[in-house]
Coordinates of C-alpha atoms in Angstrom, one line a residue:
Chain A
M1 CA 21.2 14.7 -26.9
T2 CA 23.4 11.6 -27.3
K3 CA 23.8 12.3 -31.0
R4 CA 24.6 16.0 -30.4
A5 CA 27.2 15.1 -27.7
S6 CA 28.9 12.6 -29.9
T7 CA 29.5 15.2 -32.6
A8 CA 30.2 18.1 -30.3
R9 CA 33.8 19.3 -30.1
S10 CA 33.5 21.1 -26.8
V11 CA 31.5 20.7 -23.6
R12 CA 30.0 24.1 -24.4
E13 CA 28.6 22.8 -27.7
A14 CA 27.5 19.6 -26.1
L15 CA 25.5 21.2 -23.2
Q16 CA 24.4 24.5 -24.8
V17 CA 20.7 25.0 -25.5
A18 CA 19.7 26.4 -28.9
E19 CA 17.1 29.1 -29.3
G20 CA 13.6 27.8 -29.9
P21 CA 11.3 25.2 -28.4
F22 CA 12.8 23.2 -25.6
T23 CA 12.1 20.3 -23.2
L24 CA 14.1 19.0 -20.3
L25 CA 12.8 15.4 -21.0
G26 CA 15.5 14.6 -23.5
Y27 CA 18.3 15.5 -21.1
D28 CA 19.6 12.7 -18.9
P29 CA 20.6 14.0 -15.5
A30 CA 23.0 11.0 -15.2
G31 CA 24.7 11.7 -18.6
T32 CA 28.4 12.4 -18.9
P33 CA 28.8 13.9 -22.4
L34 CA 32.5 14.3 -23.5
A35 CA 33.7 13.2 -20.0
P36 CA 37.3 11.8 -19.7
G37 CA 37.3 8.0 -19.6
S38 CA 36.8 7.6 -15.8
K39 CA 36.0 9.5 -12.7
S40 CA 39.7 9.5 -11.7
K41 CA 40.7 10.8 -15.1
A42 CA 38.1 13.5 -14.7
A43 CA 39.6 14.5 -11.3
K44 CA 43.0 14.9 -12.9
D45 CA 41.6 16.9 -15.7
L46 CA 39.7 19.1 -13.2
A47 CA 43.0 19.8 -11.4
R48 CA 44.7 20.7 -14.7
T49 CA 41.8 22.9 -15.7
G50 CA 41.9 24.5 -12.3
K51 CA 45.4 25.7 -12.9
V52 CA 44.4 27.2 -16.2
L53 CA 41.4 28.9 -14.6
A54 CA 43.6 30.3 -11.8
E55 CA 46.0 31.8 -14.3
Q56 CA 43.2 33.1 -16.6
Q57 CA 41.6 34.8 -13.6
V58 CA 44.8 36.6 -12.7
M59 CA 45.1 37.9 -16.3
L60 CA 41.4 39.0 -16.3
Y61 CA 42.1 40.8 -13.0
A62 CA 45.3 42.4 -14.3
N63 CA 43.5 43.7 -17.4
G64 CA 40.7 45.0 -15.2
T65 CA 43.2 47.2 -13.4
T66 CA 44.1 48.9 -16.7
G67 CA 40.6 49.9 -17.7
D68 CA 39.6 46.7 -19.6
Q69 CA 35.9 46.4 -19.0
R70 CA 35.6 42.6 -19.4
R71 CA 34.4 40.4 -16.7
V72 CA 32.7 37.0 -16.3
L73 CA 29.4 36.1 -14.7
L74 CA 28.6 32.4 -13.8
V75 CA 24.9 31.9 -13.1
L76 CA 24.1 28.7 -11.2
Q77 CA 20.5 27.5 -11.1
G78 CA 19.0 24.2 -10.0
T79 CA 16.6 22.7 -7.5
D80 CA 17.6 22.2 -3.8
T81 CA 20.6 19.8 -3.5
S82 CA 21.5 20.1 -7.2
G83 CA 25.0 21.1 -6.2
K84 CA 25.2 24.9 -6.5
D85 CA 27.2 25.2 -3.3
G86 CA 29.5 22.3 -4.4
V87 CA 30.3 24.1 -7.6
V88 CA 31.2 27.2 -5.7
S89 CA 33.6 25.2 -3.5
H90 CA 35.1 22.8 -6.0
V91 CA 35.1 24.9 -9.2
V92 CA 35.2 28.5 -8.2
G93 CA 37.4 27.5 -5.2
Q94 CA 40.2 26.8 -7.7
V95 CA 40.8 30.4 -8.4
G96 CA 42.2 33.2 -6.2
P97 CA 39.4 34.4 -3.8
A98 CA 40.2 38.1 -4.2
G99 CA 39.2 38.0 -7.9
V100 CA 35.8 36.4 -7.3
R101 CA 32.5 37.8 -6.1
I102 CA 30.0 35.3 -5.0
T103 CA 26.4 36.2 -4.3
S104 CA 23.8 33.8 -2.9
F105 CA 20.3 35.1 -3.6
R106 CA 17.8 34.2 -0.9
R107 CA 14.1 35.1 -0.5
P108 CA 14.0 38.8 -1.2
T109 CA 14.1 41.1 1.8
A110 CA 11.4 43.8 2.4
E111 CA 13.8 46.4 0.9
E112 CA 14.5 44.2 -2.1
R113 CA 10.8 43.6 -2.7
A114 CA 10.2 47.4 -2.8
H115 CA 12.4 47.6 -5.9
H116 CA 12.2 46.1 -9.4
F117 CA 13.3 42.4 -9.2
L118 CA 16.5 43.2 -11.1
W119 CA 17.5 45.9 -8.6
R120 CA 19.3 43.6 -6.2
V121 CA 20.8 41.6 -9.1
R122 CA 22.4 44.7 -10.6
R123 CA 23.9 45.6 -7.3
A124 CA 25.6 42.2 -7.2
L125 CA 27.2 42.4 -10.7
P126 CA 31.0 41.8 -10.8
A127 CA 33.2 44.8 -11.5
A128 CA 35.6 44.8 -14.4
G129 CA 38.2 42.1 -14.1
I130 CA 36.2 40.0 -11.7
I131 CA 34.5 36.6 -11.9
G132 CA 31.0 37.0 -10.5
V133 CA 29.1 33.9 -9.3
F134 CA 25.3 33.9 -8.8
N135 CA 24.2 31.1 -6.5
R136 CA 20.5 31.3 -7.6
S137 CA 19.8 34.5 -9.5
H138 CA 17.1 36.7 -11.2
Y139 CA 15.7 33.4 -12.5
E140 CA 14.2 32.7 -9.1
D141 CA 11.8 35.5 -10.0
V142 CA 10.3 33.6 -12.9
L143 CA 10.5 30.1 -11.3
V144 CA 9.2 30.2 -7.7
T145 CA 6.6 32.8 -8.8
R146 CA 5.4 30.7 -11.6
V147 CA 5.2 27.5 -9.6
H148 CA 3.3 29.2 -6.8
E149 CA 1.3 31.4 -9.2
S150 CA 2.2 34.6 -7.4
I151 CA 2.5 36.4 -10.8
D152 CA 0.2 35.9 -13.8
D153 CA 1.3 35.0 -17.4
A154 CA 1.5 38.6 -18.5
A155 CA 3.8 39.6 -15.6
W156 CA 5.9 36.5 -16.2
A157 CA 6.3 37.4 -19.9
E158 CA 7.3 40.9 -18.9
R159 CA 9.9 39.6 -16.5
I160 CA 11.3 37.3 -19.2
A161 CA 11.6 40.3 -21.6
D162 CA 13.3 42.3 -18.8
I163 CA 15.8 39.4 -18.3
N164 CA 16.6 39.1 -22.0
A165 CA 17.1 42.9 -22.3
F166 CA 19.2 42.9 -19.1
E167 CA 21.4 40.0 -20.2
R168 CA 21.9 41.6 -23.6
E169 CA 23.0 44.8 -21.9
L170 CA 25.5 42.8 -19.8
T171 CA 27.1 40.9 -22.7
E172 CA 27.2 44.1 -24.8
S173 CA 29.1 45.9 -22.1
G174 CA 31.8 43.2 -21.7
T175 CA 30.4 40.5 -19.5
V176 CA 30.9 36.9 -20.5
L177 CA 27.7 35.3 -19.2
I178 CA 27.7 31.5 -18.5
K179 CA 24.3 30.2 -17.4
C180 CA 24.2 26.7 -16.0
F181 CA 21.1 24.6 -15.1
L182 CA 22.3 21.9 -12.7
H183 CA 20.1 19.0 -13.8
I184 CA 19.4 16.2 -11.2
S185 CA 16.7 13.6 -11.1
Y186 CA 13.9 13.2 -8.6
A187 CA 15.6 10.0 -7.3
E188 CA 19.0 11.7 -6.8
Q189 CA 17.4 14.5 -4.9
R190 CA 15.8 12.0 -2.5
K191 CA 19.3 10.4 -2.0
R192 CA 20.9 13.7 -1.2
L193 CA 18.1 14.8 1.2
L194 CA 18.4 11.5 3.0
A195 CA 22.2 11.9 3.2
R196 CA 21.7 15.2 5.0
L197 CA 19.4 13.4 7.5
D198 CA 22.0 10.7 8.1
D199 CA 24.9 13.1 8.8
P200 CA 24.9 15.4 11.9
A201 CA 27.4 17.6 10.0
K202 CA 24.7 18.2 7.4
Y203 CA 21.6 18.9 9.5
W204 CA 22.2 22.6 9.2
K205 CA 21.7 22.3 5.4
F206 CA 18.4 20.6 5.8
N207 CA 15.2 22.6 5.8
P208 CA 11.8 20.8 6.1
A209 CA 10.5 23.4 3.7
D210 CA 12.6 21.8 1.0
L211 CA 10.3 18.8 1.3
D212 CA 7.3 21.1 0.7
E213 CA 9.0 22.4 -2.5
R214 CA 9.9 18.8 -3.5
A215 CA 6.1 18.2 -3.7
Y216 CA 6.1 20.7 -6.6
W217 CA 8.9 18.8 -8.5
A218 CA 7.0 18.5 -11.8
D219 CA 5.9 22.1 -11.7
Y220 CA 9.5 23.2 -11.1
Q221 CA 10.7 21.1 -14.0
S222 CA 8.0 22.8 -16.3
A223 CA 8.9 26.2 -14.9
Y224 CA 12.6 25.7 -15.6
A225 CA 11.8 24.4 -19.1
A226 CA 9.7 27.4 -19.9
A227 CA 12.2 29.9 -18.5
I228 CA 15.1 28.2 -20.3
A229 CA 13.2 28.1 -23.6
A230 CA 12.4 31.8 -23.2
T231 CA 15.8 33.0 -22.2
S232 CA 18.2 30.8 -24.3
T233 CA 19.3 33.6 -26.5
E234 CA 22.1 34.0 -29.0
W235 CA 23.9 36.3 -26.5
A236 CA 23.2 34.3 -23.3
P237 CA 22.4 30.6 -24.0
W238 CA 21.7 28.1 -21.2
H239 CA 23.8 25.0 -20.5
I240 CA 22.0 21.9 -19.2
V241 CA 24.6 20.3 -16.9
P242 CA 23.9 16.7 -16.0
S243 CA 24.5 16.8 -12.2
D244 CA 23.6 13.4 -10.8
A245 CA 27.3 12.7 -10.8
K246 CA 29.0 15.4 -8.8
W247 CA 32.4 14.7 -10.5
Y248 CA 30.9 15.3 -13.9
R249 CA 29.1 18.5 -12.8
N250 CA 32.3 19.9 -11.4
W251 CA 34.4 18.9 -14.4
A252 CA 31.8 20.2 -17.0
I253 CA 31.4 23.6 -15.3
S254 CA 35.1 24.0 -15.0
Q255 CA 35.3 23.4 -18.7
L256 CA 32.6 25.9 -19.4
L257 CA 34.2 28.6 -17.3
C258 CA 37.6 27.9 -18.8
D259 CA 36.2 28.0 -22.3
G260 CA 34.6 31.4 -21.5
L261 CA 37.9 32.8 -20.2
L262 CA 40.0 31.4 -23.0
G263 CA 37.6 32.9 -25.5
L264 CA 38.7 36.3 -24.3
K265 CA 42.2 35.6 -25.6
L266 CA 43.7 37.4 -22.6
S267 CA 47.3 38.3 -22.2
Y268 CA 49.1 40.3 -19.4
P269 CA 48.9 44.0 -19.9
P270 CA 52.2 45.6 -21.1
A271 CA 54.1 47.9 -18.8
D272 CA 52.7 51.5 -18.7
F273 CA 55.9 52.8 -17.2
D274 CA 59.6 53.0 -18.0
I275 CA 61.1 49.6 -16.9
E276 CA 64.7 50.7 -17.1
A277 CA 64.1 53.9 -15.2
A278 CA 62.3 52.0 -12.5
R279 CA 65.2 49.4 -12.3
A280 CA 67.7 52.2 -12.0
R281 CA 65.9 53.6 -9.0
L282 CA 66.3 50.2 -7.3
Q283 CA 70.1 50.0 -7.6
P284 CA 72.1 49.9 -4.3
P285 CA 72.0 51.6 -1.9
F286 CA 68.3 52.3 -2.8
Chain B
M1 CA 62.3 37.7 20.4
T2 CA 64.5 34.6 20.1
K3 CA 64.0 33.8 23.8
R4 CA 60.3 34.4 23.6
A5 CA 59.9 32.1 20.6
S6 CA 61.8 29.4 22.2
T7 CA 59.5 29.2 25.2
A8 CA 56.3 29.9 23.3
R9 CA 53.9 27.0 22.9
S10 CA 52.0 28.4 20.0
V11 CA 52.6 30.7 17.0
R12 CA 50.2 33.1 18.4
E13 CA 52.2 33.4 21.6
A14 CA 55.5 33.6 19.7
L15 CA 54.3 36.4 17.4
Q16 CA 51.9 38.3 19.6
V17 CA 52.8 41.8 20.7
A18 CA 52.2 42.7 24.3
E19 CA 50.6 45.9 25.5
G20 CA 53.1 48.7 26.2
P21 CA 56.2 50.1 24.6
F22 CA 57.2 48.5 21.3
T23 CA 59.9 48.6 18.7
L24 CA 60.1 46.7 15.4
L25 CA 63.9 46.6 15.7
G26 CA 64.0 43.4 17.7
Y27 CA 61.9 41.5 15.2
D28 CA 63.8 39.7 12.4
P29 CA 61.9 39.8 9.1
A30 CA 63.7 36.6 8.1
G31 CA 63.0 34.7 11.3
T32 CA 61.0 31.5 11.4
P33 CA 59.8 31.1 15.0
L34 CA 58.3 27.6 15.8
A35 CA 58.4 26.6 12.1
P36 CA 58.4 23.0 11.1
G37 CA 62.0 21.7 10.4
S38 CA 62.1 22.5 6.7
K39 CA 60.3 24.4 4.0
S40 CA 58.9 21.2 2.6
K41 CA 57.7 20.1 6.1
A42 CA 56.0 23.5 6.4
A43 CA 54.3 23.0 3.1
K44 CA 52.9 19.7 4.2
D45 CA 51.8 21.2 7.5
L46 CA 50.2 24.1 5.6
A47 CA 48.1 21.6 3.6
R48 CA 47.1 19.8 6.8
T49 CA 46.1 23.1 8.5
G50 CA 44.2 24.1 5.3
K51 CA 42.0 21.1 5.7
V52 CA 41.2 22.0 9.4
L53 CA 40.6 25.6 8.3
A54 CA 38.2 24.5 5.6
E55 CA 36.2 22.4 8.0
Q56 CA 36.2 25.0 10.7
Q57 CA 34.9 27.6 8.2
V58 CA 32.0 25.4 7.3
M59 CA 31.2 25.0 11.0
L60 CA 31.4 28.7 11.6
Y61 CA 29.1 29.3 8.6
A62 CA 26.7 26.6 9.7
N63 CA 26.4 28.2 13.2
G64 CA 25.9 31.6 11.5
T65 CA 22.8 30.3 9.9
T66 CA 21.3 29.5 13.3
G67 CA 21.7 32.9 14.8
D68 CA 25.2 32.5 16.3
Q69 CA 26.8 36.0 16.0
R70 CA 30.4 34.9 15.9
R71 CA 32.7 35.7 13.0
V72 CA 36.4 36.2 12.2
L73 CA 38.2 39.2 10.9
L74 CA 41.8 38.8 9.6
V75 CA 43.5 42.2 9.2
L76 CA 46.5 42.2 6.9
Q77 CA 48.9 45.2 7.0
G78 CA 52.4 45.6 5.6
T79 CA 54.4 47.7 3.1
D80 CA 54.1 47.2 -0.7
T81 CA 55.2 43.7 -1.7
S82 CA 55.0 42.4 1.9
G83 CA 52.7 39.6 0.6
K84 CA 49.1 40.6 1.6
D85 CA 47.8 39.3 -1.8
G86 CA 49.8 36.1 -1.4
V87 CA 48.2 35.4 2.0
V88 CA 44.8 36.0 0.5
S89 CA 45.5 33.4 -2.3
H90 CA 47.5 30.8 -0.3
V91 CA 46.0 31.0 3.1
V92 CA 42.4 32.3 2.7
G93 CA 42.2 30.4 -0.6
Q94 CA 42.2 27.1 1.4
V95 CA 38.7 27.6 2.6
G96 CA 35.4 27.7 0.7
P97 CA 35.0 31.0 -1.1
A98 CA 31.4 31.5 -0.2
G99 CA 32.2 31.8 3.5
V100 CA 34.8 34.5 3.0
R101 CA 34.5 38.2 2.4
I102 CA 37.6 39.9 1.2
T103 CA 38.0 43.7 1.0
S104 CA 41.0 45.5 -0.4
F105 CA 41.1 49.0 0.9
R106 CA 42.5 51.5 -1.7
R107 CA 43.0 55.2 -1.6
P108 CA 39.6 56.5 -0.2
T109 CA 37.1 57.7 -2.8
A110 CA 35.5 61.1 -2.7
E111 CA 32.4 59.6 -1.1
E112 CA 34.5 57.7 1.5
R113 CA 36.4 60.9 2.3
A114 CA 33.2 62.7 3.0
H115 CA 32.6 60.3 6.0
H116 CA 34.4 59.3 9.2
F117 CA 37.4 57.1 8.3
L118 CA 35.8 54.1 9.9
W119 CA 32.6 54.4 7.7
R120 CA 33.9 52.3 4.8
V121 CA 35.5 49.9 7.2
R122 CA 32.2 49.2 9.0
R123 CA 30.5 48.6 5.7
A124 CA 33.0 45.9 4.9
L125 CA 32.7 43.9 8.2
P126 CA 31.9 40.2 7.8
A127 CA 28.4 39.0 8.7
A128 CA 27.9 36.4 11.3
G129 CA 29.4 33.0 10.3
I130 CA 31.8 34.7 7.8
I131 CA 35.5 35.0 7.7
G132 CA 36.3 38.6 6.7
V133 CA 39.7 39.6 5.3
F134 CA 41.0 43.1 5.2
N135 CA 43.8 43.6 2.7
R136 CA 44.9 46.9 4.2
S137 CA 42.5 48.4 6.6
H138 CA 41.6 51.3 8.9
Y139 CA 45.3 51.3 9.8
E140 CA 46.1 53.1 6.5
D141 CA 44.4 56.1 8.1
V142 CA 47.1 56.3 10.8
L143 CA 50.0 55.3 8.7
V144 CA 50.0 57.1 5.3
T145 CA 48.6 60.1 7.0
R146 CA 51.4 60.1 9.6
V147 CA 54.2 59.6 7.1
H148 CA 53.0 62.3 4.9
E149 CA 51.9 64.5 7.8
S150 CA 48.4 65.1 6.5
I151 CA 47.0 64.9 10.0
D152 CA 48.6 66.3 13.2
D153 CA 49.4 64.5 16.4
A154 CA 46.1 65.3 18.1
A155 CA 44.1 64.0 15.1
W156 CA 46.3 60.9 15.0
A157 CA 45.7 60.2 18.7
E158 CA 42.0 60.7 18.2
R159 CA 42.0 58.1 15.4
I160 CA 43.9 55.7 17.5
A161 CA 41.3 56.1 20.3
D162 CA 38.6 55.5 17.7
I163 CA 40.3 52.4 16.4
N164 CA 40.7 50.9 19.9
A165 CA 37.0 51.6 20.7
F166 CA 35.9 50.2 17.4
E167 CA 38.0 47.0 17.8
R168 CA 36.7 46.6 21.3
E169 CA 33.2 46.9 20.1
L170 CA 33.9 44.2 17.4
T171 CA 35.4 41.7 19.8
E172 CA 32.6 42.3 22.3
S173 CA 30.0 41.5 19.7
G174 CA 31.4 38.2 18.6
T175 CA 34.3 39.0 16.2
V176 CA 37.6 37.2 16.6
L177 CA 40.0 39.8 15.4
I178 CA 43.4 38.6 14.1
K179 CA 45.7 41.5 13.2
C180 CA 48.9 40.7 11.3
F181 CA 51.8 42.9 10.3
L182 CA 53.7 41.3 7.4
H183 CA 57.2 42.3 8.3
I184 CA 59.8 42.3 5.4
S185 CA 63.2 43.9 5.2
Y186 CA 64.2 46.8 2.9
A187 CA 66.4 44.4 1.0
E188 CA 63.6 41.9 0.5
Q189 CA 61.4 44.7 -0.8
R190 CA 64.0 45.6 -3.4
K191 CA 64.2 41.9 -4.5
R192 CA 60.5 41.7 -4.9
L193 CA 60.2 45.0 -6.8
L194 CA 63.0 44.0 -9.2
A195 CA 61.3 40.6 -9.7
R196 CA 58.2 42.4 -10.9
L197 CA 60.3 44.3 -13.4
D198 CA 61.8 41.1 -14.6
D199 CA 58.6 39.3 -15.3
P200 CA 56.1 40.6 -17.9
A201 CA 53.3 38.7 -16.1
K202 CA 54.0 41.0 -13.1
Y203 CA 54.3 44.4 -14.8
W204 CA 50.6 45.1 -13.9
K205 CA 51.5 44.8 -10.2
F206 CA 54.2 47.4 -10.5
N207 CA 53.5 51.0 -9.8
P208 CA 56.3 53.6 -10.0
A209 CA 54.6 55.4 -7.1
D210 CA 55.6 52.4 -4.9
L211 CA 59.2 53.6 -5.4
D212 CA 58.2 57.0 -4.1
E213 CA 56.8 55.4 -1.0
R214 CA 59.9 53.2 -0.6
A215 CA 61.8 56.5 -0.1
Y216 CA 59.8 56.9 3.1
W217 CA 60.8 53.4 4.3
A218 CA 62.1 54.5 7.7
D219 CA 59.2 56.8 8.3
Y220 CA 56.8 53.9 7.5
Q221 CA 58.6 51.6 10.0
S222 CA 58.3 54.3 12.7
A223 CA 54.6 54.9 11.8
Y224 CA 53.9 51.2 12.0
A225 CA 55.7 50.8 15.3
A226 CA 53.8 53.8 16.8
A227 CA 50.4 52.4 15.5
I228 CA 51.2 48.9 16.7
A229 CA 52.3 50.1 20.1
A230 CA 49.1 52.2 20.4
T231 CA 46.7 49.5 19.3
S232 CA 48.1 46.3 20.7
T233 CA 45.3 45.9 23.2
E234 CA 44.3 43.0 25.4
W235 CA 41.2 42.5 23.1
A236 CA 43.0 43.0 19.8
P237 CA 46.7 42.4 19.9
W238 CA 49.0 42.6 16.9
H239 CA 51.1 39.8 15.5
I240 CA 54.4 40.5 13.9
V241 CA 54.7 37.9 11.1
P242 CA 58.3 37.6 9.7
S243 CA 57.6 37.7 6.0
D244 CA 60.9 37.6 4.1
A245 CA 60.2 33.9 3.7
K246 CA 56.9 33.5 1.9
W247 CA 56.5 29.9 3.1
Y248 CA 56.9 30.9 6.7
R249 CA 54.4 33.8 6.3
N250 CA 51.8 31.5 4.8
W251 CA 52.4 28.8 7.4
A252 CA 52.3 31.2 10.4
I253 CA 49.2 33.1 9.3
S254 CA 47.4 29.7 8.7
Q255 CA 48.3 28.8 12.2
L256 CA 47.0 32.1 13.6
L257 CA 43.7 31.8 11.7
C258 CA 43.4 28.1 12.7
D259 CA 44.1 29.0 16.3
G260 CA 41.5 31.7 16.3
L261 CA 38.8 29.3 14.9
L262 CA 39.7 26.4 17.1
G263 CA 39.4 28.8 20.1
L264 CA 35.7 29.1 19.3
K265 CA 35.3 25.4 20.1
L266 CA 32.7 25.1 17.3
S267 CA 30.6 22.1 16.6
Y268 CA 27.8 21.5 14.0
P269 CA 24.5 22.9 15.1
P270 CA 21.9 20.2 16.2
A271 CA 18.8 19.5 14.0
D272 CA 16.1 22.0 14.7
F273 CA 13.5 19.8 13.1
D274 CA 12.1 16.2 13.5
I275 CA 14.6 13.9 11.7
E276 CA 12.4 10.9 11.7
A277 CA 9.4 12.8 10.4
A278 CA 11.5 14.2 7.6
R279 CA 12.9 10.8 6.7
A280 CA 9.3 9.4 6.6
R281 CA 8.3 12.0 4.1
L282 CA 11.1 10.8 1.8
Q283 CA 10.0 7.1 1.6
P284 CA 9.1 5.8 -1.9
P285 CA 7.2 6.8 -3.9
F286 CA 8.0 10.3 -2.5

């Protein structure tokens, strides 16, 4: 990891998971690969990147209005307190809210359970020109289920195959898919849970059931590793984002999102009408 | 107008339309009632208000997770180029994107036309704890239709009655409804349309059909005045927001939104669990 980061030219390269065997053990949740020299430099860089993101989003949207089918989907996964909501506020919050579609996936409803697990996910996909954000996603259906053994290995493998086919379909039809695992340590999660108990403005975020899930920490780490290994494909690789430092997490995911948008080489669509004729119709007294 | 603004204590009071007869003629689109001394002071005040808005939105959301049914709906109406998109970016963009639901109403689809005109509007209502934003709204169905005479007076009056009943139902069931008419002048619209023709980054926003609609300017002003008069109710009054100056428009609507949220007298919900028991479960080595 350290070696790779030191030779990587972009955050994407530094954090991207290759196809093949995988373990989370080599990834330091407190790492800061390719980060600007200091936290305050990262904050300045984040603000700069935010301006680029905001402009790129407008261009993506503008092209969407002319029939361009391209769109972006940012998938955020991670244990409780890993910072998914923080990324939505601090990274996604940098772009115009009208061009963004955010979906938080919770425990499936009765109606959702009566369908294939991808049914609700397909309904939440961003339209052309839009940046979609999944706060949790279809990956919950191969994580929680594996930890609590509610599906067997064959069913798990089937879902993994469904996910890979689904994500291939998305990328083939114009979606830039950016999958991020927000990687925090067991100790950092304790700190964040305790912080919620110390601040009355955060009680509402605390759920004692999160403590029950914390007891399955090791199982979740294994389940994540297995899912990431099985779904880091050429068309939709995972990124392991060290997230013990919130500033690094926000900076790195801004970089990944920016990288994805710049890769589209967007420009503003040309006029599809006669500019001079339009101007003539606006001469006084009209 | 001038007199009222000078005695008003809040932007809400200064811009709010009373029940009864109404004309737009007395409202100056270039006015700046109750504005801070200068444009730069207004910008600072906007940033300050933005911080309050962001915190209020989190509190609204937090209460929504505990069964509180309250929510906010900001309705933005105005002619082309009046700045509805600008308000979404610069005012609504100040709060966390996950707590906001923005809907842009376009020409109704075939499916939408096959239903009552409020059908699609009801589907777009914000859930409890959410700030909903309508960029155009159910009012299009009493404006465009009146200007182009696609419905008769009886049908118009029926729709107005439907709207008043609908809005009463919303406010009775916990929605704070803030209706804003973004008021610009004929000359300002020309300036903004020409600006779109001068900037290749704005061609995509320009539609020659907007020039056709501009030819109906006076009819639209009458239609707006009639709709505003008929739907400025005690439970859902209109606000006429002078919008020739974009800085004033953003400042004033931030004030209105903030006023609406502060009126809820929100606080963070108390813990619904045993704080000490939770803390005990997080002692090392757990």
